[in-house]
mmCIF file of C-alpha atoms and ligand atoms in Angstrom:
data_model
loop_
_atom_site.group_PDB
_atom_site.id
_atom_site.type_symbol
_atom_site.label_atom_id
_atom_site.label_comp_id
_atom_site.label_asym_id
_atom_site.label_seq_id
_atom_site.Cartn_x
_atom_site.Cartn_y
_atom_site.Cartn_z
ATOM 1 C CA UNK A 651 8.225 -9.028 16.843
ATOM 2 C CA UNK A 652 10.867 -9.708 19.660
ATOM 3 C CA UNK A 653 8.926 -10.101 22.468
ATOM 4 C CA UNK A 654 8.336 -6.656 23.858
ATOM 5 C CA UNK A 655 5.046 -4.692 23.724
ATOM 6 C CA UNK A 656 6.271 -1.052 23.624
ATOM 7 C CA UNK A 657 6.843 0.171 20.254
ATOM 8 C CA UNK A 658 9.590 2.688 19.661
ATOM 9 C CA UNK A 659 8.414 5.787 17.917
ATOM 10 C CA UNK A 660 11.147 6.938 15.859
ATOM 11 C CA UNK A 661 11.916 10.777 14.442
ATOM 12 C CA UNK A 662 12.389 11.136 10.925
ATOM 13 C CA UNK A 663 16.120 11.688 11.205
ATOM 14 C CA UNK A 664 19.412 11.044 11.107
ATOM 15 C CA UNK A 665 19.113 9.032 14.751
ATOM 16 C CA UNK A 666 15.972 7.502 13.915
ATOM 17 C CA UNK A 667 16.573 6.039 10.566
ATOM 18 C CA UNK A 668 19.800 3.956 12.314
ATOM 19 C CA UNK A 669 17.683 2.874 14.987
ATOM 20 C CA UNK A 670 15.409 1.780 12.315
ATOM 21 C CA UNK A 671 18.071 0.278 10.458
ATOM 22 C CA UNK A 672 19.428 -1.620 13.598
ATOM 23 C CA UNK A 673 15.661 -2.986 14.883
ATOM 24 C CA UNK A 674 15.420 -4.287 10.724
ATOM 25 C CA UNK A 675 18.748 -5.552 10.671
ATOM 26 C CA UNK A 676 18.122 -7.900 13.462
ATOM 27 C CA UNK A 677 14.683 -8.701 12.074
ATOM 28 C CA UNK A 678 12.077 -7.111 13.483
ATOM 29 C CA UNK A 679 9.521 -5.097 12.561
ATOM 30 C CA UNK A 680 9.825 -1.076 11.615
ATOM 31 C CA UNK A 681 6.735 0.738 10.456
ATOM 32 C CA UNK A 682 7.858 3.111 8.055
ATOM 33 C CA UNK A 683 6.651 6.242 6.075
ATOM 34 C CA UNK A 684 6.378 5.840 2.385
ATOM 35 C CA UNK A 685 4.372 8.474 -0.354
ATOM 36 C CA UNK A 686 1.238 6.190 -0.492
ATOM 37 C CA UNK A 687 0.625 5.017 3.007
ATOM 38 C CA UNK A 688 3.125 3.079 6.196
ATOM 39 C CA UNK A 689 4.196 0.323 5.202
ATOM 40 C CA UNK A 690 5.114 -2.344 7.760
ATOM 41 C CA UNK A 691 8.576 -3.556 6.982
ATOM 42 C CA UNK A 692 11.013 -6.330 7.539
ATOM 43 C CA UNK A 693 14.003 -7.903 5.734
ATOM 44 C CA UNK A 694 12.532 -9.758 2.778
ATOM 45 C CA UNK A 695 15.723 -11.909 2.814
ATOM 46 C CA UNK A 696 14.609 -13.508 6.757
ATOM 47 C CA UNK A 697 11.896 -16.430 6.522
ATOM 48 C CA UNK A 698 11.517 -15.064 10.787
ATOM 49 C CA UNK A 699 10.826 -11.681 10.159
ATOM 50 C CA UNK A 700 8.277 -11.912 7.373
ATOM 51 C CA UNK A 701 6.524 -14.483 9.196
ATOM 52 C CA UNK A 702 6.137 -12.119 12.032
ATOM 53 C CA UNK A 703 4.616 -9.893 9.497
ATOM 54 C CA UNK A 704 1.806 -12.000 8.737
ATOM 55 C CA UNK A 705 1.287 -12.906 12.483
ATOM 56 C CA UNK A 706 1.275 -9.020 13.402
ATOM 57 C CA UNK A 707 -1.396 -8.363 10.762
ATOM 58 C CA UNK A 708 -3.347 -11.255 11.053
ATOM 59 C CA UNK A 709 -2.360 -11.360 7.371
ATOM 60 C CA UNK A 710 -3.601 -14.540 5.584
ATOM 61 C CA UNK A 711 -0.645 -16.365 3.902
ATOM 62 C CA UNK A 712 -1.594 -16.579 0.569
ATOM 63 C CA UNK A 713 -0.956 -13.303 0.049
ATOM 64 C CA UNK A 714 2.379 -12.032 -1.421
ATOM 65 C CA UNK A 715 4.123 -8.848 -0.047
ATOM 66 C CA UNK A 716 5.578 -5.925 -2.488
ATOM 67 C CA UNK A 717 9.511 -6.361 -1.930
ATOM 68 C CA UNK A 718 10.938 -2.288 -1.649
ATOM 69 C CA UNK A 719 14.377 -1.690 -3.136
ATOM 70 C CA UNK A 720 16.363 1.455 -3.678
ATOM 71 C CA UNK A 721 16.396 1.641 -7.553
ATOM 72 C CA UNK A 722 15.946 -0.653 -10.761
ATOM 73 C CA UNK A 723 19.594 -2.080 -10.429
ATOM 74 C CA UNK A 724 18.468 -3.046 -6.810
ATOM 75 C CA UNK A 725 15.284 -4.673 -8.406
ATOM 76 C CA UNK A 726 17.168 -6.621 -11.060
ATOM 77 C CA UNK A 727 18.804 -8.876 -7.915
ATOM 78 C CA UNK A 728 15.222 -10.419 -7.144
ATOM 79 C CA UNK A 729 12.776 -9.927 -10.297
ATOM 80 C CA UNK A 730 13.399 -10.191 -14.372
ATOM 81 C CA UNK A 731 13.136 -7.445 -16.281
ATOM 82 C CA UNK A 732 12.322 -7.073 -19.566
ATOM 83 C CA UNK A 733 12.259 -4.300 -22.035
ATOM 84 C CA UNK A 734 8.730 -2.883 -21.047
ATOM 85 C CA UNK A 735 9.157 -3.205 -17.062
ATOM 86 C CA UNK A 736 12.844 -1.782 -17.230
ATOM 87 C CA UNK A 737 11.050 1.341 -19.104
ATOM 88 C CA UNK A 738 8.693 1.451 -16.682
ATOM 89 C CA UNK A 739 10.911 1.409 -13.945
ATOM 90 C CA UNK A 740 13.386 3.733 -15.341
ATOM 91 C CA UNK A 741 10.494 6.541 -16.271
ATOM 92 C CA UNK A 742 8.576 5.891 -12.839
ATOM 93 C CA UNK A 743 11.271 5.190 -9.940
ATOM 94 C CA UNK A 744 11.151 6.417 -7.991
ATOM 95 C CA UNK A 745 7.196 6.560 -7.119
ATOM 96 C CA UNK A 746 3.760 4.865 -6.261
ATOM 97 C CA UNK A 747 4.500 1.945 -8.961
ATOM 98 C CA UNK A 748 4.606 -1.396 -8.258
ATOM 99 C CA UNK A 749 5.699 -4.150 -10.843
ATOM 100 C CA UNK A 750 4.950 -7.746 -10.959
ATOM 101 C CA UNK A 751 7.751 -9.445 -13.034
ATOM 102 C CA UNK A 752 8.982 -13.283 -12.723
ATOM 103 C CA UNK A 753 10.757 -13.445 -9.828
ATOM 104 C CA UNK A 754 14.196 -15.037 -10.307
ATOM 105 C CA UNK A 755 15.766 -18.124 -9.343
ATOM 106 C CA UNK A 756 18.266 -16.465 -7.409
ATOM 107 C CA UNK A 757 16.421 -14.030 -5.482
ATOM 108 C CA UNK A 758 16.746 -15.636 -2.224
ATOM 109 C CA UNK A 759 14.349 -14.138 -0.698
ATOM 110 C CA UNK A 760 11.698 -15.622 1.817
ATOM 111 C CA UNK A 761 9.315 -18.015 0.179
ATOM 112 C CA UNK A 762 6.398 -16.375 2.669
ATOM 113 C CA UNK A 763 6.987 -13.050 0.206
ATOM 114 C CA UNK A 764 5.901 -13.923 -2.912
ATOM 115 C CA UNK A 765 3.456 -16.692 -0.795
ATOM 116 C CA UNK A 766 4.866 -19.416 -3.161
ATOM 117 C CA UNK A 767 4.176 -17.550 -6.560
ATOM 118 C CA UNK A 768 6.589 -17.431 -9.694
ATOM 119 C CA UNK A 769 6.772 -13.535 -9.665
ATOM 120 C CA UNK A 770 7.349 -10.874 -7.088
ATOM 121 C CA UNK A 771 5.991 -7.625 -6.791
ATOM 122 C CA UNK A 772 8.862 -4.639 -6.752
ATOM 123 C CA UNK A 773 8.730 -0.986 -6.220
ATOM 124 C CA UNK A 774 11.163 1.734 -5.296
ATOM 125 C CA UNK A 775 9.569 4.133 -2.888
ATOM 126 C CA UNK A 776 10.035 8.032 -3.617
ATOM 127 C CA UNK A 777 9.154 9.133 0.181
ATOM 128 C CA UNK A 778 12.683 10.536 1.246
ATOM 129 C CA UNK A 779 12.646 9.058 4.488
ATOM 130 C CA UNK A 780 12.201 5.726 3.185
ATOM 131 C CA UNK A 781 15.014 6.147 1.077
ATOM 132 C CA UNK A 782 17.033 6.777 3.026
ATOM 133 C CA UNK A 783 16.753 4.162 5.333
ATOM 134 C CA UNK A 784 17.074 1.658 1.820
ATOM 135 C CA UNK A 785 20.764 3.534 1.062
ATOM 136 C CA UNK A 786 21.111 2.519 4.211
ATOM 137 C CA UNK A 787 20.697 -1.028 4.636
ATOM 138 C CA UNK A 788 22.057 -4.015 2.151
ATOM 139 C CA UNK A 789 18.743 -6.177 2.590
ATOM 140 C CA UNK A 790 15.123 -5.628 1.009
ATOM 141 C CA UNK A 791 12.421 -4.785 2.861
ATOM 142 C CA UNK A 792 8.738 -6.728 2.219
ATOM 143 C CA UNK A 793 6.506 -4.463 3.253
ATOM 144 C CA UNK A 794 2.441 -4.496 2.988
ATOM 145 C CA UNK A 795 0.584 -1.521 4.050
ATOM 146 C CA UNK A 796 0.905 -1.604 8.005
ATOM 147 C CA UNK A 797 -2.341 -2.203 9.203
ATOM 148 C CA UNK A 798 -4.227 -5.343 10.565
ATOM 149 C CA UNK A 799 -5.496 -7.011 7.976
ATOM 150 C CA UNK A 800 -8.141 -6.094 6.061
ATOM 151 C CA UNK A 801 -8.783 -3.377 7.483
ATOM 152 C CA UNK A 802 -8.271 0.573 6.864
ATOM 153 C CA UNK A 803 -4.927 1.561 5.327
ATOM 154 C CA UNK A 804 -2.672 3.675 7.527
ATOM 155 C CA UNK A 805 -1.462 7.692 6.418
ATOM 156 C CA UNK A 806 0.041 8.507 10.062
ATOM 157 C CA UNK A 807 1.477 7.459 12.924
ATOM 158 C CA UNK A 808 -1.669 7.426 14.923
ATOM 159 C CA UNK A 809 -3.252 5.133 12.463
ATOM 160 C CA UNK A 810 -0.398 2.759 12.608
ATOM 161 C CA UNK A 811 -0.536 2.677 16.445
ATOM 162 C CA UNK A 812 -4.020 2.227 16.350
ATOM 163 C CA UNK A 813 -4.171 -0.918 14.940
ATOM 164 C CA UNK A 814 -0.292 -2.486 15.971
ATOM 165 C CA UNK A 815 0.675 -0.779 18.850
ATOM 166 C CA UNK A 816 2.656 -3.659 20.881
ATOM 167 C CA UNK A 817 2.682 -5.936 18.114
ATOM 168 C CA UNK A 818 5.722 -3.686 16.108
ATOM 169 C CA UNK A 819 9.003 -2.848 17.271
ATOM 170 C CA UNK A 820 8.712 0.875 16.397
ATOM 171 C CA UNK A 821 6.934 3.362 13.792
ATOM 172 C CA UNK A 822 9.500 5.834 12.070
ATOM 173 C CA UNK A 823 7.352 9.594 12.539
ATOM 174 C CA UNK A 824 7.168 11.004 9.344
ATOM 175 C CA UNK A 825 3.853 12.708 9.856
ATOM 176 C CA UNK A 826 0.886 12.216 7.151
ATOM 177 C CA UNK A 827 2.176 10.440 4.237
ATOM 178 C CA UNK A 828 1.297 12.668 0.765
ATOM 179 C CA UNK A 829 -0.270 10.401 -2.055
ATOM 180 C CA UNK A 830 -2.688 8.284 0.820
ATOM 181 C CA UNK A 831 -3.846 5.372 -1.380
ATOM 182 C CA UNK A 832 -1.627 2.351 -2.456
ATOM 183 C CA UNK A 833 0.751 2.014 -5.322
ATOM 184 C CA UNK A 834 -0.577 1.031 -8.590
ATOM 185 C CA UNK A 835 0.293 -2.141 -9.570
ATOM 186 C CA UNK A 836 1.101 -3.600 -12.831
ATOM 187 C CA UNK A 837 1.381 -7.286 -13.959
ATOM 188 C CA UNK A 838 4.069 -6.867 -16.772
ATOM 189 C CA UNK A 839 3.333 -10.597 -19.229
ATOM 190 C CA UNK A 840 6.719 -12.104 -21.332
ATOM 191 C CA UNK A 841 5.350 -10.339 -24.217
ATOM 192 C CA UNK A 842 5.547 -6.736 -22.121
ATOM 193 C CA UNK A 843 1.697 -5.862 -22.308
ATOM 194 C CA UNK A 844 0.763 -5.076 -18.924
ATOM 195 C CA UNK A 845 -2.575 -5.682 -16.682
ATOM 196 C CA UNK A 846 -3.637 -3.429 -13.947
ATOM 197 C CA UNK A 847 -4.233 -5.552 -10.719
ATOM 198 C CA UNK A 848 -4.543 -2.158 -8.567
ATOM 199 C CA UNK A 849 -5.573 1.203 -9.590
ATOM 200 C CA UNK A 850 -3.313 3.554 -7.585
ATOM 201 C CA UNK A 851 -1.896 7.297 -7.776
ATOM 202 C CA UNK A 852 -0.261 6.866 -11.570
ATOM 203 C CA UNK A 853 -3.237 6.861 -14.188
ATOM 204 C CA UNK A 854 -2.788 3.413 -16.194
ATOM 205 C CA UNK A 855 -3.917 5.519 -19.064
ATOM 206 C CA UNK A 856 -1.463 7.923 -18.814
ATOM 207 C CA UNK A 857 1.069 5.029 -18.405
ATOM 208 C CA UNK A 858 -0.184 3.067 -21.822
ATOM 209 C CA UNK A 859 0.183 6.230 -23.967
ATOM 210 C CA UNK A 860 3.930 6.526 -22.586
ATOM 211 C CA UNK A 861 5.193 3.375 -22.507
ATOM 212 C CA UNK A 862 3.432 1.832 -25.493
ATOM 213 C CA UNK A 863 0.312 0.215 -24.803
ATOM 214 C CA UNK A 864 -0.297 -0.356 -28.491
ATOM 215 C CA UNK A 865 0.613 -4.138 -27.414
ATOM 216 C CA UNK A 866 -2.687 -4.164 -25.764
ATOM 217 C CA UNK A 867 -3.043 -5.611 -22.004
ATOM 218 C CA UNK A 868 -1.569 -8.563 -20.776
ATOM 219 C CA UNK A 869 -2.718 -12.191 -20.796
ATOM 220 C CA UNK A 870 -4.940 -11.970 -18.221
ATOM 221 C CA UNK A 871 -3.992 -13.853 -15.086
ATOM 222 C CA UNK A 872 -5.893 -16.898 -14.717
ATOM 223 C CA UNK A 873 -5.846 -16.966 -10.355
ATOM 224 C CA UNK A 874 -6.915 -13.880 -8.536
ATOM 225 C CA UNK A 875 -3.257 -13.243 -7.239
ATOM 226 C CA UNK A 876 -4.047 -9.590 -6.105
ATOM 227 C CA UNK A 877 -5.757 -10.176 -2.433
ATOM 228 C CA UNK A 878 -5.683 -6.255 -2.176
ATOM 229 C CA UNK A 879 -8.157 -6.938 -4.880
ATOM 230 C CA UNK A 880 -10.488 -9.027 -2.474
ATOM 231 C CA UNK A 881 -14.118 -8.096 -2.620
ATOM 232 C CA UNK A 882 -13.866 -7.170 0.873
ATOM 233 C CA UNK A 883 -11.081 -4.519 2.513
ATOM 234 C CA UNK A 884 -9.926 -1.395 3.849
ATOM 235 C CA UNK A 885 -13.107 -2.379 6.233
ATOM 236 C CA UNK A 886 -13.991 0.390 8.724
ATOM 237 C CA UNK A 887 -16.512 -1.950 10.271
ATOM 238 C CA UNK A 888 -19.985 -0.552 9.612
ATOM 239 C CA UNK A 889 -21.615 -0.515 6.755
ATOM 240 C CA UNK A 890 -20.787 2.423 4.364
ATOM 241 C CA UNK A 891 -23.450 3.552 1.757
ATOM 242 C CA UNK A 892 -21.733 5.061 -1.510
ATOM 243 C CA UNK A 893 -22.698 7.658 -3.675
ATOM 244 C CA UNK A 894 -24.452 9.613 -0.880
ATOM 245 C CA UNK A 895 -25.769 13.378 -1.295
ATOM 246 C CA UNK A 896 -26.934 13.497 1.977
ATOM 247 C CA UNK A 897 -26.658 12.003 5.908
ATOM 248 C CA UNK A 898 -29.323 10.079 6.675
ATOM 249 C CA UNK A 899 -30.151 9.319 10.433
ATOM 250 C CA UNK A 900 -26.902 8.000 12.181
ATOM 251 C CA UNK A 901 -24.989 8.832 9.302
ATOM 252 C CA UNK A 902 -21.257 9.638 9.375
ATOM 253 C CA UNK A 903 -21.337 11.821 6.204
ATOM 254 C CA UNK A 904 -17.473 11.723 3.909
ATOM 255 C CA UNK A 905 -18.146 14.540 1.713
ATOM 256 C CA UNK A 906 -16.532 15.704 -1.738
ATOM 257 C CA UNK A 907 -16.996 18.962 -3.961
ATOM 258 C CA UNK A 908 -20.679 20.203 -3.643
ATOM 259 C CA UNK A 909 -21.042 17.665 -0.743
ATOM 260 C CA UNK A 910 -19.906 18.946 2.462
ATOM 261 C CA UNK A 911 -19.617 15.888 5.165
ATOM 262 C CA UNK A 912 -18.593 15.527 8.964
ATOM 263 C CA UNK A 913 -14.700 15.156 7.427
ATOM 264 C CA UNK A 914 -14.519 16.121 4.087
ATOM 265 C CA UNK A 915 -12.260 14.850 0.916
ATOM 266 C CA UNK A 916 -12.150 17.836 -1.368
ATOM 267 C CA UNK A 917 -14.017 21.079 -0.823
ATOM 268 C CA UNK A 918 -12.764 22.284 -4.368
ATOM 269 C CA UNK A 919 -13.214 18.971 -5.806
ATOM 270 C CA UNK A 920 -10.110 17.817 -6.275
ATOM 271 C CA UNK A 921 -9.210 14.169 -6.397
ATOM 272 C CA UNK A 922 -5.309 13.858 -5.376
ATOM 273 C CA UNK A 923 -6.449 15.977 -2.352
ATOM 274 C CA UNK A 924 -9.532 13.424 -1.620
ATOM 275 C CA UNK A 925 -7.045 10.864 -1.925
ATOM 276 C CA UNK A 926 -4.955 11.908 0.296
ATOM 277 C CA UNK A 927 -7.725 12.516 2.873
ATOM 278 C CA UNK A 928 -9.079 9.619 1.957
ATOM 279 C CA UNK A 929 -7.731 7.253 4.788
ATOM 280 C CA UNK A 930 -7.982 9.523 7.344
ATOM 281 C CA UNK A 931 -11.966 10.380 6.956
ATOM 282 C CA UNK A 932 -12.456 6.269 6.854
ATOM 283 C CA UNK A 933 -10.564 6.414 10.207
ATOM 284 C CA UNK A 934 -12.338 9.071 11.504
ATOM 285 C CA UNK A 935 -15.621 7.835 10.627
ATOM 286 C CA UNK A 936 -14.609 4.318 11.883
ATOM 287 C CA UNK A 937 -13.972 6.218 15.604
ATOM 288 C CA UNK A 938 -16.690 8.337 15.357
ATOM 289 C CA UNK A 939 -20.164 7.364 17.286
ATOM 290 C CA UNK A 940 -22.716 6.893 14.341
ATOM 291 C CA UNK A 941 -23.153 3.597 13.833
ATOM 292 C CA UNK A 942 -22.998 4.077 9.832
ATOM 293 C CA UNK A 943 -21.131 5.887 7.126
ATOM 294 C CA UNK A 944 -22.357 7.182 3.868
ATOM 295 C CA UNK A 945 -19.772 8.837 1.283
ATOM 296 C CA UNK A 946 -20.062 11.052 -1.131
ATOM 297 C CA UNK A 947 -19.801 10.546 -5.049
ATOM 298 C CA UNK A 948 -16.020 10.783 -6.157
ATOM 299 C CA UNK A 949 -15.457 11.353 -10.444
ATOM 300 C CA UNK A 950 -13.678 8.410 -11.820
ATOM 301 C CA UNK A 951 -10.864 10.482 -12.874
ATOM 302 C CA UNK A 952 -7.074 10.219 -12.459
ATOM 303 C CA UNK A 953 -6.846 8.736 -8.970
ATOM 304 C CA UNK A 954 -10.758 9.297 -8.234
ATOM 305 C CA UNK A 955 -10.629 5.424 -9.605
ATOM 306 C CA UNK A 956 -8.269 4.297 -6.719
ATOM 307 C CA UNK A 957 -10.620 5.808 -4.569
ATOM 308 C CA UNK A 958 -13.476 4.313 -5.831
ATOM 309 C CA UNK A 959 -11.804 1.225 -5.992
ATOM 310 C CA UNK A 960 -11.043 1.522 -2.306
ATOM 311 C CA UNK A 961 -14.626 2.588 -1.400
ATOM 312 C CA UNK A 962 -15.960 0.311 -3.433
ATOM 313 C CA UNK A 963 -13.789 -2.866 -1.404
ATOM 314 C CA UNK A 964 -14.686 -0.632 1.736
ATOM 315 C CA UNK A 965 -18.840 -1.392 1.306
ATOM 316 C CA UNK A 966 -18.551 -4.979 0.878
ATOM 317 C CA UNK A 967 -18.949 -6.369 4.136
ATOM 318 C CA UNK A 968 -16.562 -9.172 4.790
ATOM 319 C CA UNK A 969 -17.998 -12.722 4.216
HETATM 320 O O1 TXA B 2054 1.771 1.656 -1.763
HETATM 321 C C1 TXA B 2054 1.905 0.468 -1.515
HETATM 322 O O2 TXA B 2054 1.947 -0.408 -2.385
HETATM 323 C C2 TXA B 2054 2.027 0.072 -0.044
HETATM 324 C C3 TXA B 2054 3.305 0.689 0.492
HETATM 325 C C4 TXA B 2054 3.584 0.279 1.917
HETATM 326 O O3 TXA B 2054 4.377 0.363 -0.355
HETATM 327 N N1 TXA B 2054 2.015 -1.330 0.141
HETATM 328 C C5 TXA B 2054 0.894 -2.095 -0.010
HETATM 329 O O4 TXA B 2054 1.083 -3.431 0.303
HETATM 330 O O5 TXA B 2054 -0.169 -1.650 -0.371
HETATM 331 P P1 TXA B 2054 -0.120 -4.437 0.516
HETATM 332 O O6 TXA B 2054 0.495 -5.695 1.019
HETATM 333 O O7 TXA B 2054 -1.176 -3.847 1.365
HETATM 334 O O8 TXA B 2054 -0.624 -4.705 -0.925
HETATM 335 C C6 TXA B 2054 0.210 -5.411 -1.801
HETATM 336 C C7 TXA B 2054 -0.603 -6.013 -2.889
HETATM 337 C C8 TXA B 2054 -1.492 -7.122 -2.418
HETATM 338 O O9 TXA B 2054 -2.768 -6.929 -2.979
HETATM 339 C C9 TXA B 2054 -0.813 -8.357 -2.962
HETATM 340 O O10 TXA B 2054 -1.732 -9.362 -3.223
HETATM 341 C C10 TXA B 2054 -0.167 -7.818 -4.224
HETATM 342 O O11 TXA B 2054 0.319 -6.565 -3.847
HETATM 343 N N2 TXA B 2054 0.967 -8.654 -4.666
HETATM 344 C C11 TXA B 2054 2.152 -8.850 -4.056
HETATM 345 N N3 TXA B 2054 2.909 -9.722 -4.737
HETATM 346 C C12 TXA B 2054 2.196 -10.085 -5.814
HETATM 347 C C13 TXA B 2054 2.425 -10.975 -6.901
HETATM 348 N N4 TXA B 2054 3.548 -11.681 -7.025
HETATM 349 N N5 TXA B 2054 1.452 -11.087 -7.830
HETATM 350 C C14 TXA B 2054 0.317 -10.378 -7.723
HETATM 351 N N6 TXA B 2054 0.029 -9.543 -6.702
HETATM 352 C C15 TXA B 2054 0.951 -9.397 -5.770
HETATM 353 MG MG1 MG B 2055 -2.944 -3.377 2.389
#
């Protein structure tokens, strides 16, 4: 961050993507809207800006950052791709996938991004804002969901300000942000099988039958190299009870289907609505006065998983 402690909030247009542009250009830090949740970007190519990054989040440095690029040519500058990520990325970008591919020798980008690994993780974001600010701009942006770490993922403004007001430059206002969980990510091995590190909006299911998962799943990874994948995350800070059909005394009750809560998911049922409600009952039950939060049962179904996955992360208090 440059030293000031007002962050800019920034429309959505024309005048507000430059601005954006401008603050990233010169390395600072530019919350910005993509179709999962903000993400809190910087030039990927700038060892200064990443590092603030990590310092604004509170972000342990172990973990790597996803590096956002316009397209798959884009990508090809920082990551190798082989036959089954290029597929991917051609059938799926732009969109809420994320690919893990060896990350080449000229990339030149920050060593704090990839927090000293071989690969890098990639995606081109879909949200139209986001894109384009990347047309816009000749750099990469790293960019990890922008909220202190650990804790809840951000789907608007508010939530971003919430957590980083004064520690960002300025949040780009593009209102609540559609998908509302994280990108799935895939590990893509040399022999193009592929491992799920993070269940996200694209069913991996789905993705085997199209892009030939005959080959089976990668090799699994021997480190845990996912810390989105951490026991403990997206923390609201009391405990949460899961699977609930009911409120019990100084409950905050996040209901789904049949289940009707204090802020609830999907009335009908529906799991791409629940997940994009998802953050913003977790925020709202974090605010709220009840000094617990129980949740409702979610199907494991299409993105239900995410969610579960989330929730799941979301229960564990941290060690
Ligand atoms: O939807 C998203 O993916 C959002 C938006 C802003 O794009 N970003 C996001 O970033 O969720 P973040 O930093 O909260 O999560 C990125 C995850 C982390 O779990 C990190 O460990 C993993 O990606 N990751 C990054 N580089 C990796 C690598 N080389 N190998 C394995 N995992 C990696
Ligand atoms: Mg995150």
């Amino acid at each position: 961050m440059s030293d000031k402690d007002v962050t800019e909030v920034l429309a959505p247009d024309a005048q507000g993507i430059a601005r954006a542009a401008a603050l990233l250009d010169s390395g600072g830090l530019v919350a910005v809207p993509t179709e999962t949740v903000y993400g809190l970007a910087a030039r990927a190519d700038d060892a200064d800006a990443v590092a603030r990054i990590y310092a604004a989040k509170g972000r342990p440095g172990f973990n790597p950052l996803i590096v956002h690029v316009r397209d798959a040519a884009h990508a090809a500058l920082f990551g190798d791709f082989g036959d089954r990520a290029s597929a991917l990325a051609a059938g799926e970008w732009p969109g809420p996938l994320t690919v893990v591919v060896p990350l080449r020798k000229e990339a030149r980008l920050a060593d704090a991004v990839t927090a000293g690994l071989p690969s890098v993780a990639l995606r081109a974001p879909s949200h139209p804002v986001m894109r384009t600010l990347l047309e816009q701009i000749d750099f990469p942006l790293a960019a990890p969901s922008a909220n202190r770490s650990g804790f809840i993922s951000p789907t608007t403004p508010a939530h971003v300000l919430a957590s980083l007001d004064g520690r960002i430059d300025a949040v780009i206002d593009a209102g609540a942000t559609p998908a509302g969980v994280e990108s799935t990510i895939l590990r893509i091995d040399e022999a193009g099988g592929f491992e799920e590190l993070r269940p996200g909006p694209l069913d991996v299911a789905a993705l085997r039958i199209r892009y030939g998962g005959d080959t089976g799943a990668a090799t699994p990874s021997d480190t845990i190299i996912a810390p989105g994948q951490l026991a403990s995350h997206y923390a609201p800070g009391k405990p949460l009870r899961l699977h609930a059909k009911d409120r019990a005394a100084g409950e905050y009750l996040i209901g789904f289907g049949a289940v009707e809560g204090d802020c609830t998911l999907s009335l009908s049922g529906d799991v791409t609505e629940a997940a994009a409600r998802l953050y913003d009952c977790l925020h709202e039950a974090a605010r709220s006065e009840r000094p617990r939060i129980a949740v409702a049962p979610v199907p494991e179904r299409g993105v239900g998983r995410a969610i579960n996955d989330r929730l799941r992360r979301a229960a564990t208090p941290p060690d």
